[in-house]
mmCIF file of C-alpha atoms and ligand atoms in Angstrom:
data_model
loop_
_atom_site.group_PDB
_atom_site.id
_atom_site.type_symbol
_atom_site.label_atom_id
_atom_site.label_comp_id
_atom_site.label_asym_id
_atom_site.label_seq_id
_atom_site.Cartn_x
_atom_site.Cartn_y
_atom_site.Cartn_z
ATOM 1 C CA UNK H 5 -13.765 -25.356 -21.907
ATOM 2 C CA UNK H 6 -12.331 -22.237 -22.571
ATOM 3 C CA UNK H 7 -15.027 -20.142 -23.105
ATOM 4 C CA UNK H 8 -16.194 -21.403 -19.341
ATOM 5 C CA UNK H 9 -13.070 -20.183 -17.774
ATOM 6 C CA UNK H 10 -14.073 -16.864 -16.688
ATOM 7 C CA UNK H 11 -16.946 -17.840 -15.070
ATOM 8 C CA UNK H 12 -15.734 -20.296 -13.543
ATOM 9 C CA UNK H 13 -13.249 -18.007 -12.047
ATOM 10 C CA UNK H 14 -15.943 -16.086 -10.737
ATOM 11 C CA UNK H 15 -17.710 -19.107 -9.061
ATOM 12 C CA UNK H 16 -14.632 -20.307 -7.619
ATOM 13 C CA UNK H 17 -14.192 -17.313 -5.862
ATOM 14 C CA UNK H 18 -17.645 -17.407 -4.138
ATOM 15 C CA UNK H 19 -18.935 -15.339 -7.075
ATOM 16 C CA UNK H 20 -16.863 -12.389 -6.741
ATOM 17 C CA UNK H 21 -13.203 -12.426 -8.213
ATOM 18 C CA UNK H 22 -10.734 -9.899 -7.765
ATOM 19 C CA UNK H 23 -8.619 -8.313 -10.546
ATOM 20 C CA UNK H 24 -4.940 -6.587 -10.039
ATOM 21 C CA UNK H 25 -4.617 -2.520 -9.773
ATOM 22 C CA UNK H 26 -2.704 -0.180 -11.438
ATOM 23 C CA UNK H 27 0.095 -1.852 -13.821
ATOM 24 C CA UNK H 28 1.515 1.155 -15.048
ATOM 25 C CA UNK H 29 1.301 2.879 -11.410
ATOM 26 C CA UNK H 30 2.982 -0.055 -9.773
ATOM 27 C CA UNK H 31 5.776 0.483 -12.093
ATOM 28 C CA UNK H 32 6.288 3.768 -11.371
ATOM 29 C CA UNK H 33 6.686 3.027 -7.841
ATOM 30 C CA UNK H 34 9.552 1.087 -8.589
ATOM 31 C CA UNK H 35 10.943 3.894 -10.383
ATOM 32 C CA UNK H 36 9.955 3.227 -13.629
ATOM 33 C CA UNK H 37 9.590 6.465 -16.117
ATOM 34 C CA UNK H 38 6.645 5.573 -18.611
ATOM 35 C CA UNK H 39 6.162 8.485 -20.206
ATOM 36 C CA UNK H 40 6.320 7.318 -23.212
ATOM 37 C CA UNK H 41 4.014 6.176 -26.395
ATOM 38 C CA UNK H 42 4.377 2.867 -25.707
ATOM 39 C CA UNK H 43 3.275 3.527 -21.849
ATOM 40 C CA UNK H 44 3.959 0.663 -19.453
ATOM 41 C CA UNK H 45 4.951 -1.759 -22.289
ATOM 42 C CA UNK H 46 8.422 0.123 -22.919
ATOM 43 C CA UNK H 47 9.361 -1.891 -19.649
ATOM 44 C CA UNK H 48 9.016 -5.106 -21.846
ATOM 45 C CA UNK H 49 12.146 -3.824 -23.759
ATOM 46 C CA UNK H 50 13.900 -2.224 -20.700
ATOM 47 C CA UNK H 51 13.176 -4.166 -17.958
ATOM 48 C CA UNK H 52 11.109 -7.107 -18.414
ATOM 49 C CA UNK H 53 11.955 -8.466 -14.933
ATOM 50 C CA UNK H 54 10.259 -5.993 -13.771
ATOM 51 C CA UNK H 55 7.086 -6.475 -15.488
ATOM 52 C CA UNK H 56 7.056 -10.204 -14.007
ATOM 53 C CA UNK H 57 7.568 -8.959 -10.539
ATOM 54 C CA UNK H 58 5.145 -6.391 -10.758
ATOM 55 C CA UNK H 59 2.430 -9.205 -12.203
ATOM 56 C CA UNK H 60 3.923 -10.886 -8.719
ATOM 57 C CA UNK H 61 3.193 -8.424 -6.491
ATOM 58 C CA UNK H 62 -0.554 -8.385 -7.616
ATOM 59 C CA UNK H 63 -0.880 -12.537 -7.047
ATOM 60 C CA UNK H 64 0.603 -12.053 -3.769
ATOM 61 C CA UNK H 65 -1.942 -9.557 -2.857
ATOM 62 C CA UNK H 66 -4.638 -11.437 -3.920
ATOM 63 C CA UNK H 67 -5.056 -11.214 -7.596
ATOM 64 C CA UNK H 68 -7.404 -13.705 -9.049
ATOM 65 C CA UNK H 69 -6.855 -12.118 -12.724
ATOM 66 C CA UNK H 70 -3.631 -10.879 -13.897
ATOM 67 C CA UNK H 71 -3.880 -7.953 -16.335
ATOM 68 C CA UNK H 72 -0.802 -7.537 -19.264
ATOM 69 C CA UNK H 73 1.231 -4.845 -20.027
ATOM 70 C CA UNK H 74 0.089 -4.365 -23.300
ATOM 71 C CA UNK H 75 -2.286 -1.527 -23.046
ATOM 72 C CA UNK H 76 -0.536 0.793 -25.299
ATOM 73 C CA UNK H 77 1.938 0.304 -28.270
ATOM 74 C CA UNK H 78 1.778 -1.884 -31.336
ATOM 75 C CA UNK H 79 3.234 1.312 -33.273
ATOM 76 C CA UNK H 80 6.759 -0.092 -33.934
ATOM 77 C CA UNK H 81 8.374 -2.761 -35.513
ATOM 78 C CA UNK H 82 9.179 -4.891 -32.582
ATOM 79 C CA UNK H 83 5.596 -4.447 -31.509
ATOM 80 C CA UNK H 84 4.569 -8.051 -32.133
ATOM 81 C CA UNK H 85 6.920 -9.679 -30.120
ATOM 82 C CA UNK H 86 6.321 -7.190 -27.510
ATOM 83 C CA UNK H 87 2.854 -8.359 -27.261
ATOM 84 C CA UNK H 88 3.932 -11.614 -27.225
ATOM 85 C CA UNK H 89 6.010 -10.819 -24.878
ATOM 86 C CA UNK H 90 3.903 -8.955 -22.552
ATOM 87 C CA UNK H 91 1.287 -12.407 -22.105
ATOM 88 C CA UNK H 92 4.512 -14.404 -22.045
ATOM 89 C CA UNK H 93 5.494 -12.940 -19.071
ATOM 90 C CA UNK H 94 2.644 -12.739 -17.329
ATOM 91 C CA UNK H 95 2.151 -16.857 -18.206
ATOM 92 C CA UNK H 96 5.144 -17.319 -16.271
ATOM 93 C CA UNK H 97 4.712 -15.167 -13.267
ATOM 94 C CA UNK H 98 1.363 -17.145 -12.920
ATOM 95 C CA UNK H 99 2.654 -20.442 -13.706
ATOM 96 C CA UNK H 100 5.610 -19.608 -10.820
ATOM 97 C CA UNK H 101 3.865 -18.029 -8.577
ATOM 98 C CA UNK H 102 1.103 -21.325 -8.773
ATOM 99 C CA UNK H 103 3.142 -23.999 -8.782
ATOM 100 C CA UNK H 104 4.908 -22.499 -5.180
ATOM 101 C CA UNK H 105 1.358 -21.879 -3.957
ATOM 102 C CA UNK H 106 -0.053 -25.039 -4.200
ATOM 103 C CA UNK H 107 2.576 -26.650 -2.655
ATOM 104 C CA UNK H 108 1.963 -24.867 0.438
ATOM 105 C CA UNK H 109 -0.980 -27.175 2.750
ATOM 106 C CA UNK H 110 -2.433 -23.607 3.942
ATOM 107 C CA UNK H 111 -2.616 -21.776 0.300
ATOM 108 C CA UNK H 112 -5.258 -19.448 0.304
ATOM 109 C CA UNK H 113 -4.748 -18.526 -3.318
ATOM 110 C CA UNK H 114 -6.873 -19.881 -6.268
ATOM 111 C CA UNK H 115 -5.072 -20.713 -9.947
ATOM 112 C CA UNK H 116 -5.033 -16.824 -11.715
ATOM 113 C CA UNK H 117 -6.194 -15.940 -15.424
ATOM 114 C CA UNK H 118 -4.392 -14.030 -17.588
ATOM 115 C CA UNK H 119 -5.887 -10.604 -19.415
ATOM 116 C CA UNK H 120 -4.688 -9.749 -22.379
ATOM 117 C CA UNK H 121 -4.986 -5.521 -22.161
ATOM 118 C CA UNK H 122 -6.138 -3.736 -25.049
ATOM 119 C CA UNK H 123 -6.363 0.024 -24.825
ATOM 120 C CA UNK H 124 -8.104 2.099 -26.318
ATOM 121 C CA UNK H 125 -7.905 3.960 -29.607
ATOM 122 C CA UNK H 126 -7.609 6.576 -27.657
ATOM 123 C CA UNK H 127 -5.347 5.902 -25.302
ATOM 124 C CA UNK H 128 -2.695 4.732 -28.401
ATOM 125 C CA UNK H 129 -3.277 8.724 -29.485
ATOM 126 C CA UNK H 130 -1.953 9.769 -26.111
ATOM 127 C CA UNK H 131 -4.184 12.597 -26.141
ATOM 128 C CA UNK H 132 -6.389 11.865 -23.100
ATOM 129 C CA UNK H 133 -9.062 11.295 -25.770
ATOM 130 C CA UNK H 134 -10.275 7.584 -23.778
ATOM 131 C CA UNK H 135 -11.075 10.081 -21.257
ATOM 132 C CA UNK H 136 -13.350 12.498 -23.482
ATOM 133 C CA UNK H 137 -14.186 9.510 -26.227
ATOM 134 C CA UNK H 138 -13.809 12.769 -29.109
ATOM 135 C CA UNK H 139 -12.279 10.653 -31.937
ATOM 136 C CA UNK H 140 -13.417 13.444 -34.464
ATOM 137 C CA UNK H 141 -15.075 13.372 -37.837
ATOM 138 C CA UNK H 142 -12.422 11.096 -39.630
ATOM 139 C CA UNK H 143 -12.814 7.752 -37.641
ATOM 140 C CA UNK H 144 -15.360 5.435 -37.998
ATOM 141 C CA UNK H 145 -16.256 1.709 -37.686
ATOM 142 C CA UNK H 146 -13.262 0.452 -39.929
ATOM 143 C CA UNK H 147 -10.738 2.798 -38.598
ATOM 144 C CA UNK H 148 -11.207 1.352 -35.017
ATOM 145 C CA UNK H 149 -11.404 -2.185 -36.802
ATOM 146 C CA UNK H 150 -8.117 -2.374 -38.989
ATOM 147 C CA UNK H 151 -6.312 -0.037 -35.374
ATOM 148 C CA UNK H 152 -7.438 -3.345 -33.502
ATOM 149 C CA UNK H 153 -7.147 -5.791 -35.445
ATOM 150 C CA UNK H 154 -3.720 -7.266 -36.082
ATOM 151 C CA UNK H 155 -2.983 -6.497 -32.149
ATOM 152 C CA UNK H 156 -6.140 -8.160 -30.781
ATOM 153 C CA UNK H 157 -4.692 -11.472 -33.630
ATOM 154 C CA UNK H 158 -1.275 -11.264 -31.869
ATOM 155 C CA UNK H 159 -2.469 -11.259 -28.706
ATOM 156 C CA UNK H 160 -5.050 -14.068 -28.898
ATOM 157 C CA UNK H 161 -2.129 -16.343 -30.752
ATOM 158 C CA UNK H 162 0.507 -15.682 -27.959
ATOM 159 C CA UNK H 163 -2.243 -17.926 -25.459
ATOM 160 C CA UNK H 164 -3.651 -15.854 -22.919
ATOM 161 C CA UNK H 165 -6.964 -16.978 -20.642
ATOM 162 C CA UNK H 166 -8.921 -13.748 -21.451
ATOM 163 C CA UNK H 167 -8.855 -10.597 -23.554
ATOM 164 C CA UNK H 168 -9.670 -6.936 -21.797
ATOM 165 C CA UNK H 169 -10.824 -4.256 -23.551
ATOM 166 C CA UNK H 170 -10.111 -1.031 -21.503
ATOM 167 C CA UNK H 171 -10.975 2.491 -21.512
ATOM 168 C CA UNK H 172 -13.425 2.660 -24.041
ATOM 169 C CA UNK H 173 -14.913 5.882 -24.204
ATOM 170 C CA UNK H 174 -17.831 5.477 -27.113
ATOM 171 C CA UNK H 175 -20.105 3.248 -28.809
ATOM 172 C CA UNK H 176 -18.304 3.215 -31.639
ATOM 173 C CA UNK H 177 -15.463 1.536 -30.766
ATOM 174 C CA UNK H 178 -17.054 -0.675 -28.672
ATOM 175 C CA UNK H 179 -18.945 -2.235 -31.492
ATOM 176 C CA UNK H 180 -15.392 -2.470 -33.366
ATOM 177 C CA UNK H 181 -14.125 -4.737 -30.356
ATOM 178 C CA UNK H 182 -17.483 -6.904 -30.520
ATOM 179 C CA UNK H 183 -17.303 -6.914 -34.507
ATOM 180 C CA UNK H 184 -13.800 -8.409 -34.565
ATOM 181 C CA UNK H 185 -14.055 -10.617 -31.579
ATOM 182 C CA UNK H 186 -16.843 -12.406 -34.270
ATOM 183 C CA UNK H 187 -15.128 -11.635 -37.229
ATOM 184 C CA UNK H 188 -11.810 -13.045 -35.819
ATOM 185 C CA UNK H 189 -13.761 -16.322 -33.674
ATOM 186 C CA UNK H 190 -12.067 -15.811 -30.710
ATOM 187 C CA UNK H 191 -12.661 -18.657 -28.237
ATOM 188 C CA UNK H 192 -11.124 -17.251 -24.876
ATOM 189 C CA UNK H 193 -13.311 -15.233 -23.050
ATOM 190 C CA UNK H 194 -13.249 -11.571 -23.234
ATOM 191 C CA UNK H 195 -14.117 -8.201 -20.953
ATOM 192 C CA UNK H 196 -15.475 -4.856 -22.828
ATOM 193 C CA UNK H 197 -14.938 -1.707 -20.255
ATOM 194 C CA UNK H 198 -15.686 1.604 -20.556
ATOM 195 C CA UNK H 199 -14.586 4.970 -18.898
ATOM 196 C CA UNK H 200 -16.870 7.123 -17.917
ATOM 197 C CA UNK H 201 -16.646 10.902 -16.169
ATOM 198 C CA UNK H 202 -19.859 11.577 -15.423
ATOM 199 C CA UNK H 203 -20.839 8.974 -13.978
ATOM 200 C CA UNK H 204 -24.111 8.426 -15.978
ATOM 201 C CA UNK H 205 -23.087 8.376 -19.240
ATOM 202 C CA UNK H 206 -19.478 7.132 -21.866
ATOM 203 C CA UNK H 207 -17.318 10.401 -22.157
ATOM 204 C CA UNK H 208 -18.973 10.790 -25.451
ATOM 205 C CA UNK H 209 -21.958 11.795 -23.693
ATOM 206 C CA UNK H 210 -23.594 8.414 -25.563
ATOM 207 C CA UNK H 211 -25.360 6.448 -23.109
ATOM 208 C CA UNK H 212 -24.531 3.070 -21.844
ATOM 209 C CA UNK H 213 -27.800 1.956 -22.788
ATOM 210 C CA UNK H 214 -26.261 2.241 -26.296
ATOM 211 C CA UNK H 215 -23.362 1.911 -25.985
ATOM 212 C CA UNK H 216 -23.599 -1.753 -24.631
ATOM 213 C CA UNK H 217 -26.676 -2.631 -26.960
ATOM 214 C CA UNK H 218 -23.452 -4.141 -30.122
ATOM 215 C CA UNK H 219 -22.278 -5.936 -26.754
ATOM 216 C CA UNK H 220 -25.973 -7.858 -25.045
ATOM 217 C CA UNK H 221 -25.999 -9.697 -28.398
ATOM 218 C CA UNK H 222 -22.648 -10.880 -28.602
ATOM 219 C CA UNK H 223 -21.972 -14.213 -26.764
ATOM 220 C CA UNK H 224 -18.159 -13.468 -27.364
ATOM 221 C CA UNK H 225 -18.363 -10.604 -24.970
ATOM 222 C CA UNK H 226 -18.383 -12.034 -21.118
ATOM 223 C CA UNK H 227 -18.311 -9.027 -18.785
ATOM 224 C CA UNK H 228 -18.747 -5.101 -19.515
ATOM 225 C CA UNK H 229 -18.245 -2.685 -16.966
ATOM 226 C CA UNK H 230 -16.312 -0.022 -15.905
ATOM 227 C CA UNK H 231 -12.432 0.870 -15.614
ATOM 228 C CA UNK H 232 -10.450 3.769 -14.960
ATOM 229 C CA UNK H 233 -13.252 6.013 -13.802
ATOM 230 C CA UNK H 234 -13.584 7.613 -9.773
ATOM 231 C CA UNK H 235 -14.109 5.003 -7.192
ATOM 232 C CA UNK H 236 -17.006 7.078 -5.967
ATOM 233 C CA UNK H 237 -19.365 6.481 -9.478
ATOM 234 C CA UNK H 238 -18.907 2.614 -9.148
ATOM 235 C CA UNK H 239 -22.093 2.144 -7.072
ATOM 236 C CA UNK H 240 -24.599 4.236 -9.550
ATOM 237 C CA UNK H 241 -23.191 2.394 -12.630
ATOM 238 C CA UNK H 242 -22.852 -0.816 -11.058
ATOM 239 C CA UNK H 243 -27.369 -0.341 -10.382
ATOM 240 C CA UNK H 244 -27.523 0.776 -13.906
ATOM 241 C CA UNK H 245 -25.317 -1.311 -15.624
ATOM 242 C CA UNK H 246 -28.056 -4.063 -13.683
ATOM 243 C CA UNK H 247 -30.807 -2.825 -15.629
ATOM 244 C CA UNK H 248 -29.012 -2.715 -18.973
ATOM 245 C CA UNK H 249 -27.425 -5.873 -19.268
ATOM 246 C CA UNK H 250 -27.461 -9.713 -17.846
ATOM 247 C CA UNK H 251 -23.530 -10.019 -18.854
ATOM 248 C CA UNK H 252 -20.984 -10.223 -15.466
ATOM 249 C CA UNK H 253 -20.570 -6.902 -14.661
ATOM 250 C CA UNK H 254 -16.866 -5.360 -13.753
ATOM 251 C CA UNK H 255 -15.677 -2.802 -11.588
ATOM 252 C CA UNK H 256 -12.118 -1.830 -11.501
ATOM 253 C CA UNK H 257 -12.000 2.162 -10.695
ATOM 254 C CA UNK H 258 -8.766 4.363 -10.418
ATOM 255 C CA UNK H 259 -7.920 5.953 -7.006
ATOM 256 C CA UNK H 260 -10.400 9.127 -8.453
ATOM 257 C CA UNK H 261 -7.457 11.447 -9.518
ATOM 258 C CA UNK H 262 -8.081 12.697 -12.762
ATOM 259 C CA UNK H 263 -5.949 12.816 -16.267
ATOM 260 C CA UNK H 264 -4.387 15.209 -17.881
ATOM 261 C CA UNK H 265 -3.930 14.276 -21.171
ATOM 262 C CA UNK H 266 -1.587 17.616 -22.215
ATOM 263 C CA UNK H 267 0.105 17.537 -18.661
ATOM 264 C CA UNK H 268 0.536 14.053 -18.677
ATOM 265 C CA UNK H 269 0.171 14.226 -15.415
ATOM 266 C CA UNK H 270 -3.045 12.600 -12.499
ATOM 267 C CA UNK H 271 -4.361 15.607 -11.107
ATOM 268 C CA UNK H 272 -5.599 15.603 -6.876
ATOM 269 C CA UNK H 273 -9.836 14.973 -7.158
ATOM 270 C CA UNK H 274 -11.974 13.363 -4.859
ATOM 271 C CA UNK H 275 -9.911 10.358 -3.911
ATOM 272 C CA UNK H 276 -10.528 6.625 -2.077
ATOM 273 C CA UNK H 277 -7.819 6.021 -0.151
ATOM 274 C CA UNK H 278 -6.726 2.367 0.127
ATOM 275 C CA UNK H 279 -8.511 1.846 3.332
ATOM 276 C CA UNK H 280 -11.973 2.871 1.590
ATOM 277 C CA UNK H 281 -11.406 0.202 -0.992
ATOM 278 C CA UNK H 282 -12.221 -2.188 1.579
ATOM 279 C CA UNK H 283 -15.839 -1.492 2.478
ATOM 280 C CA UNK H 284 -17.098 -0.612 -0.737
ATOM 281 C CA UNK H 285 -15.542 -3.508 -2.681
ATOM 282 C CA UNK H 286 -18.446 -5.436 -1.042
ATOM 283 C CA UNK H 287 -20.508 -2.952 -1.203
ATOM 284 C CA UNK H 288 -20.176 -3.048 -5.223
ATOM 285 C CA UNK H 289 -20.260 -7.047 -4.877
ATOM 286 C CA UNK H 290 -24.137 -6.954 -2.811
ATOM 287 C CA UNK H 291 -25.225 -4.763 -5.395
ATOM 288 C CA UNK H 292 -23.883 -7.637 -8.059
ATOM 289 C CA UNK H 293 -20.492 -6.766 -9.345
ATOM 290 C CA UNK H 294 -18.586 -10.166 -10.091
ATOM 291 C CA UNK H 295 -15.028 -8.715 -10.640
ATOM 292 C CA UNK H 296 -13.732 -6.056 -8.934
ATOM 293 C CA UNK H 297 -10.435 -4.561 -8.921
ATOM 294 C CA UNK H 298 -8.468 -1.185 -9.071
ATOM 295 C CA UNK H 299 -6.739 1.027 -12.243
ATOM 296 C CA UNK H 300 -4.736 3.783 -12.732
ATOM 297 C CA UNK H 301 -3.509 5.020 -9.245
ATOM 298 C CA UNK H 302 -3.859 2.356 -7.179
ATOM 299 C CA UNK H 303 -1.207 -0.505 -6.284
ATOM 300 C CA UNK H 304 -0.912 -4.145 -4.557
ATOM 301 C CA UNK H 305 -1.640 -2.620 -1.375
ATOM 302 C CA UNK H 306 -5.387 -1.797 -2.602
ATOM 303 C CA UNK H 307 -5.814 -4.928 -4.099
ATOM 304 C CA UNK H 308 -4.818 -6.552 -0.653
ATOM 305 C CA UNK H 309 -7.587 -4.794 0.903
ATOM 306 C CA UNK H 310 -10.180 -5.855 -2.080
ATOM 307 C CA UNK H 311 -8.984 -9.025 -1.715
ATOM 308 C CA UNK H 312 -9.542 -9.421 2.297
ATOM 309 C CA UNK H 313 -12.405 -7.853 2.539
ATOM 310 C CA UNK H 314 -14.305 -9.688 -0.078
ATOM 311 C CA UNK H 315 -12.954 -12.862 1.384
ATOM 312 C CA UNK H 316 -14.083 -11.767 4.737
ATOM 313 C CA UNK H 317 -17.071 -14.673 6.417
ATOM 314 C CA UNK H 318 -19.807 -12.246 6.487
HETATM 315 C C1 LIG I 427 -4.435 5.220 -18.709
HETATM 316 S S1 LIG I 427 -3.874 6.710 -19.422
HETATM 317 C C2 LIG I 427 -3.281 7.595 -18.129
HETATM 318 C C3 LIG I 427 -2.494 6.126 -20.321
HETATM 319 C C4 LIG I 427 -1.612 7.133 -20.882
HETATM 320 C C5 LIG I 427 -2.117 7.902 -22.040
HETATM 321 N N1 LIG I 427 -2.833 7.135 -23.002
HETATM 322 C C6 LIG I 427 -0.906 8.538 -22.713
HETATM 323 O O1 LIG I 427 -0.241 7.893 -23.509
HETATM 324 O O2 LIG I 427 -0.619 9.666 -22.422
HETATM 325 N N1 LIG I 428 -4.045 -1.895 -17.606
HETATM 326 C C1 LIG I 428 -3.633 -0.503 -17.683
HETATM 327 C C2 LIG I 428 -4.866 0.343 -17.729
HETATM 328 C C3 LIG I 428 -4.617 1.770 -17.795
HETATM 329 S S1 LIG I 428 -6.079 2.701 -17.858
HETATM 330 C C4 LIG I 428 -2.779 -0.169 -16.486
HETATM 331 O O1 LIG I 428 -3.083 -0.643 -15.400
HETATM 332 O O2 LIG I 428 -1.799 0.566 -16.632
HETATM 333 ZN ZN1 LIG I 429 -6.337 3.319 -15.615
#
């Protein structure tokens, strides 16, 4: 059953499952330039190979959950197909990359899920606003509802396993996601994540006590968590998010450099390199997070580590 699949996933992997890093960062390795309003997805018009080896990379190093490119841009014409496009893609890469693995007697790999992304409101603004969660006085429940809508309908038609709700930076928009996931009857799992900067508390300054009560009552809501936010917070809000919720709860922090939305540029902070990602992935797991993973800033190479260490015989 569909609606099973996620945590199934999660059982599968001896009740931890890994999710991939950085989509947009990856890209940029490769040489990609994303600035641009549509952010990574512009690669689904000028390079859509490279989108599908990108999603490669991540199953390679370990990626149980395969996150789309389609965090940012329904805001042309072509945008539909683009979203299409974006699950489309990472279908096949998954699909490819499977049916090679299982062939293989000594594949170590299980069967990945694919995540429809959808970014925030405020990350379609491209004012760093997912990062501060100020929306200002002019939007409100609807707003958020009718900005969502017709992308999360897209997305869900073009067949993906899961939808992920990223960056969220208040409780209002939250309760727009869990308002249309019922309003719409979505049947695939989904993932609600916030940012936070603080550590404590959504960039709002609303607290996550609120901010996830819309979410506890929803059964169409499977995991809330955390992306996008300093490596270093994960452990706090992992213990709180304990206390506030019974849903999964997912981790998948940036490297801990820090946005700026006018530069457009990541700014040095206090950092995990790749090699820290190791130890405190299971340190996030013992205190109970069931998917962990890395965002903004961090590439396969993280994910490898993530992935080995949490496989580790402890
Ligand atoms: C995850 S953020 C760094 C994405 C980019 C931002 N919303 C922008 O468009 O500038
Ligand atoms: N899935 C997006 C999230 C950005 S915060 C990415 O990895 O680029
Ligand atoms: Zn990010």
């Amino acid at each position: 059953m569909k609606r099973q699949m996620l945590h199934d996933l999660i059982e599968n992997a001896g009740g931890c499952a890994v999710t991939d890093g950085g989509f947009a960062t990856q890209l940029e390795k490769h040489g990609a330039s994303i600035n641009d309003p549509l952010w990574s997805a512009i690669y689904l018009i000028k390079d859509p190979h490279l989108i599908k080896q990108v999603h490669l990379e991540y199953l390679e190093a370990g990626a149980d959950i395969l996150v789309t490119s389609s965090y940012q841009g329904l805001s042309i014409e072509e945008g539909e197909s683009l979203l299409e496009k974006s699950v489309k893609l990472a279908v096949e890469a998954r699909d490819g990359f499977w049916n090679s693995a299982i062939i293989n007697p000594g594949n170590k790999y299980r069967r990945a899920l694919v995540a429809a992304s959808i970014g925030s409101y405020g990350s379609y603004l491209a004012d760093g606003s997912e990062y501060s969660g100020c929306y200002g006085p002019d939007v409100n429940l609807k707003k958020l509802k009718d900005f969502h809508r017709r992308r999360l309908q897209v997305l869900v038609e073009a067949g993906p396993d899961l939808l992920a709700f990223e960056t969220i930076p208040n409780k209002l928009e939250a309760q727009a996601c869990v308002e249309l996931l019922e309003e719409e009857s979505v049947k695939i799992p989904s993932w609600i994540c916030f940012t936070t900067v603080d550590g404590e508390n959504a960039p709002s300054g609303e607290s996550f006590k609120d901010c996830l009560e819309a979410l506890n009552k929803s059964n169409k809501v499977d995991a809330v968590g955390i992306n996008c936010a300093p490596p270093h917070l994960m452990e706090n809000l992992i213990c709180k998010f304990k206390q506030l919720t019974k849903k999964a709860i997912i981790v998948y922090p940036n490297s801990g450099e820090v946005w700026d939305g006018k530069a457009k540029k990541w700014l040095p902070s206090k950092c995990f390199h790749d090699d820290e990602f190791g130890f405190n992935a299971t340190r996030w797991r013992d205190l109970g997070a069931k998917i962990i993973g890395g965002c903004c800033r961090t590439t396969p190479s993280t994910i490898q580590i993530i992935s080995n260490a949490l496989r580790e015989k402890s």
